[in-house]
Amino acid sequence: MTFLNVDRRGRSTLPEDVRRDLGIDGEEGALVILEKTERGTYELVPAALVPRDQLWVHHPEMRDRIEEAESDFRSGRSTRTETPDEAQEYLDSLKG
């Protein structure tokens, strides 16, 4: 169990072992969500902001497509080319 001291302005410092367990030790400006649980207690959850231009990666449909592609690679269902010309030739062959 860990106790935190809170100053008059509501500020506190997370102890080193807690920061390490959260994976934010030594990380300046790390984000942590303070989430209220169903029991009325609070839980600290490490967080990260996603830049707008990368939000598409987190869309459920995109995650499914990425997982399918990774599964194809793991199963050996992929084609490797060595040069840009070979790659273009292969892509052109898929059109027909």
PDB file of C-alpha atoms in Angstrom:
ATOM      1  CA  MET A   1       0.000   0.000   0.000  1.00  0.00           C
ATOM      2  CA  THR A   2       1.264   3.457  -0.855  1.00  0.00           C
ATOM      3  CA  PHE A   3       0.199   6.737   0.710  1.00  0.00           C
ATOM      4  CA  LEU A   4       0.372  10.068  -1.087  1.00  0.00           C
ATOM      5  CA  ASN A   5       0.697  13.480   0.496  1.00  0.00           C
ATOM      6  CA  VAL A   6      -1.523  16.103  -1.100  1.00  0.00           C
ATOM      7  CA  ASP A   7      -0.665  19.783  -0.691  1.00  0.00           C
ATOM      8  CA  ARG A   8      -3.158  22.659  -0.310  1.00  0.00           C
ATOM      9  CA  ARG A   9      -3.412  23.037  -4.083  1.00  0.00           C
ATOM     10  CA  GLY A  10      -4.251  19.330  -4.551  1.00  0.00           C
ATOM     11  CA  ARG A  11      -0.849  18.356  -5.923  1.00  0.00           C
ATOM     12  CA  SER A  12       0.976  15.146  -5.158  1.00  0.00           C
ATOM     13  CA  THR A  13       3.960  13.181  -6.446  1.00  0.00           C
ATOM     14  CA  LEU A  14       3.720   9.530  -7.394  1.00  0.00           C
ATOM     15  CA  PRO A  15       6.429   7.489  -5.689  1.00  0.00           C
ATOM     16  CA  GLU A  16       9.182   6.064  -7.895  1.00  0.00           C
ATOM     17  CA  ASP A  17       8.004   2.444  -7.573  1.00  0.00           C
ATOM     18  CA  VAL A  18       4.459   3.425  -8.621  1.00  0.00           C
ATOM     19  CA  ARG A  19       5.759   5.353 -11.648  1.00  0.00           C
ATOM     20  CA  ARG A  20       7.921   2.379 -12.572  1.00  0.00           C
ATOM     21  CA  ASP A  21       4.954  -0.019 -12.270  1.00  0.00           C
ATOM     22  CA  LEU A  22       2.864   2.291 -14.461  1.00  0.00           C
ATOM     23  CA  GLY A  23       5.664   2.428 -17.037  1.00  0.00           C
ATOM     24  CA  ILE A  24       6.060   6.197 -16.760  1.00  0.00           C
ATOM     25  CA  ASP A  25       9.219   6.418 -14.659  1.00  0.00           C
ATOM     26  CA  GLY A  26      11.523   9.149 -15.918  1.00  0.00           C
ATOM     27  CA  GLU A  27       9.044  10.253 -18.555  1.00  0.00           C
ATOM     28  CA  GLU A  28       8.555  14.026 -18.456  1.00  0.00           C
ATOM     29  CA  GLY A  29       4.936  14.997 -19.144  1.00  0.00           C
ATOM     30  CA  ALA A  30       3.619  11.416 -18.976  1.00  0.00           C
ATOM     31  CA  LEU A  31      -0.167  11.188 -19.004  1.00  0.00           C
ATOM     32  CA  VAL A  32      -2.147   9.157 -16.490  1.00  0.00           C
ATOM     33  CA  ILE A  33      -5.918   8.781 -16.452  1.00  0.00           C
ATOM     34  CA  LEU A  34      -7.526   8.876 -13.021  1.00  0.00           C
ATOM     35  CA  GLU A  35     -10.553   6.670 -13.622  1.00  0.00           C
ATOM     36  CA  LYS A  36     -13.431   6.179 -11.199  1.00  0.00           C
ATOM     37  CA  THR A  37     -14.360   2.499 -10.827  1.00  0.00           C
ATOM     38  CA  GLU A  38     -17.819   1.007 -10.324  1.00  0.00           C
ATOM     39  CA  ARG A  39     -16.978   0.596  -6.624  1.00  0.00           C
ATOM     40  CA  GLY A  40     -16.384   4.336  -6.273  1.00  0.00           C
ATOM     41  CA  THR A  41     -12.618   4.011  -5.928  1.00  0.00           C
ATOM     42  CA  TYR A  42     -10.107   5.448  -8.387  1.00  0.00           C
ATOM     43  CA  GLU A  43      -7.645   3.702 -10.656  1.00  0.00           C
ATOM     44  CA  LEU A  44      -4.511   5.152 -12.287  1.00  0.00           C
ATOM     45  CA  VAL A  45      -4.174   4.147 -15.928  1.00  0.00           C
ATOM     46  CA  PRO A  46      -1.181   5.115 -18.128  1.00  0.00           C
ATOM     47  CA  ALA A  47      -2.384   7.011 -21.202  1.00  0.00           C
ATOM     48  CA  ALA A  48      -1.091   8.415 -24.467  1.00  0.00           C
ATOM     49  CA  LEU A  49      -2.503  11.007 -26.813  1.00  0.00           C
ATOM     50  CA  VAL A  50      -2.862   9.935 -30.430  1.00  0.00           C
ATOM     51  CA  PRO A  51      -2.126  12.578 -33.062  1.00  0.00           C
ATOM     52  CA  ARG A  52      -5.121  13.253 -35.332  1.00  0.00           C
ATOM     53  CA  ASP A  53      -3.290  12.004 -38.408  1.00  0.00           C
ATOM     54  CA  GLN A  54      -2.828   8.604 -36.721  1.00  0.00           C
ATOM     55  CA  LEU A  55      -6.385   8.064 -35.452  1.00  0.00           C
ATOM     56  CA  TRP A  56      -7.228   5.846 -38.438  1.00  0.00           C
ATOM     57  CA  VAL A  57      -4.937   3.138 -37.051  1.00  0.00           C
ATOM     58  CA  HIS A  58      -7.182   2.805 -33.986  1.00  0.00           C
ATOM     59  CA  HIS A  59     -10.434   2.392 -35.919  1.00  0.00           C
ATOM     60  CA  PRO A  60     -11.876  -1.124 -35.317  1.00  0.00           C
ATOM     61  CA  GLU A  61     -12.064  -1.898 -39.061  1.00  0.00           C
ATOM     62  CA  MET A  62      -8.437  -0.868 -39.528  1.00  0.00           C
ATOM     63  CA  ARG A  63      -7.328  -2.965 -36.545  1.00  0.00           C
ATOM     64  CA  ASP A  64      -9.067  -5.973 -38.115  1.00  0.00           C
ATOM     65  CA  ARG A  65      -7.328  -5.353 -41.449  1.00  0.00           C
ATOM     66  CA  ILE A  66      -3.937  -4.982 -39.752  1.00  0.00           C
ATOM     67  CA  GLU A  67      -4.479  -8.199 -37.773  1.00  0.00           C
ATOM     68  CA  GLU A  68      -5.447 -10.023 -40.981  1.00  0.00           C
ATOM     69  CA  ALA A  69      -2.292  -8.751 -42.725  1.00  0.00           C
ATOM     70  CA  GLU A  70      -0.101  -9.785 -39.785  1.00  0.00           C
ATOM     71  CA  SER A  71      -1.736 -13.220 -39.807  1.00  0.00           C
ATOM     72  CA  ASP A  72      -0.964 -13.513 -43.527  1.00  0.00           C
ATOM     73  CA  PHE A  73       2.706 -12.699 -42.871  1.00  0.00           C
ATOM     74  CA  ARG A  74       2.908 -15.215 -40.011  1.00  0.00           C
ATOM     75  CA  SER A  75       1.369 -17.900 -42.238  1.00  0.00           C
ATOM     76  CA  GLY A  76       3.710 -17.154 -45.132  1.00  0.00           C
ATOM     77  CA  ARG A  77       0.910 -15.774 -47.309  1.00  0.00           C
ATOM     78  CA  SER A  78       2.884 -12.865 -48.720  1.00  0.00           C
ATOM     79  CA  THR A  79       4.916 -11.950 -51.773  1.00  0.00           C
ATOM     80  CA  ARG A  80       8.352 -10.391 -51.539  1.00  0.00           C
ATOM     81  CA  THR A  81       9.897  -8.255 -54.236  1.00  0.00           C
ATOM     82  CA  GLU A  82      13.429  -6.913 -54.371  1.00  0.00           C
ATOM     83  CA  THR A  83      13.105  -3.818 -56.551  1.00  0.00           C
ATOM     84  CA  PRO A  84      10.496  -1.137 -57.186  1.00  0.00           C
ATOM     85  CA  ASP A  85      10.076  -2.485 -60.733  1.00  0.00           C
ATOM     86  CA  GLU A  86       9.359  -5.983 -59.417  1.00  0.00           C
ATOM     87  CA  ALA A  87       6.861  -4.535 -56.951  1.00  0.00           C
ATOM     88  CA  GLN A  88       5.096  -2.585 -59.690  1.00  0.00           C
ATOM     89  CA  GLU A  89       5.013  -5.658 -61.933  1.00  0.00           C
ATOM     90  CA  TYR A  90       3.460  -7.696 -59.123  1.00  0.00           C
ATOM     91  CA  LEU A  91       0.861  -4.995 -58.348  1.00  0.00           C
ATOM     92  CA  ASP A  92      -0.024  -4.733 -62.035  1.00  0.00           C
ATOM     93  CA  SER A  93      -0.537  -8.511 -62.163  1.00  0.00           C
ATOM     94  CA  LEU A  94      -3.163  -8.217 -59.410  1.00  0.00           C
ATOM     95  CA  LYS A  95      -5.270  -5.829 -61.503  1.00  0.00           C
ATOM     96  CA  GLY A  96      -6.112  -8.447 -64.147  1.00  0.00           C
TER      97      GLY A  96
END
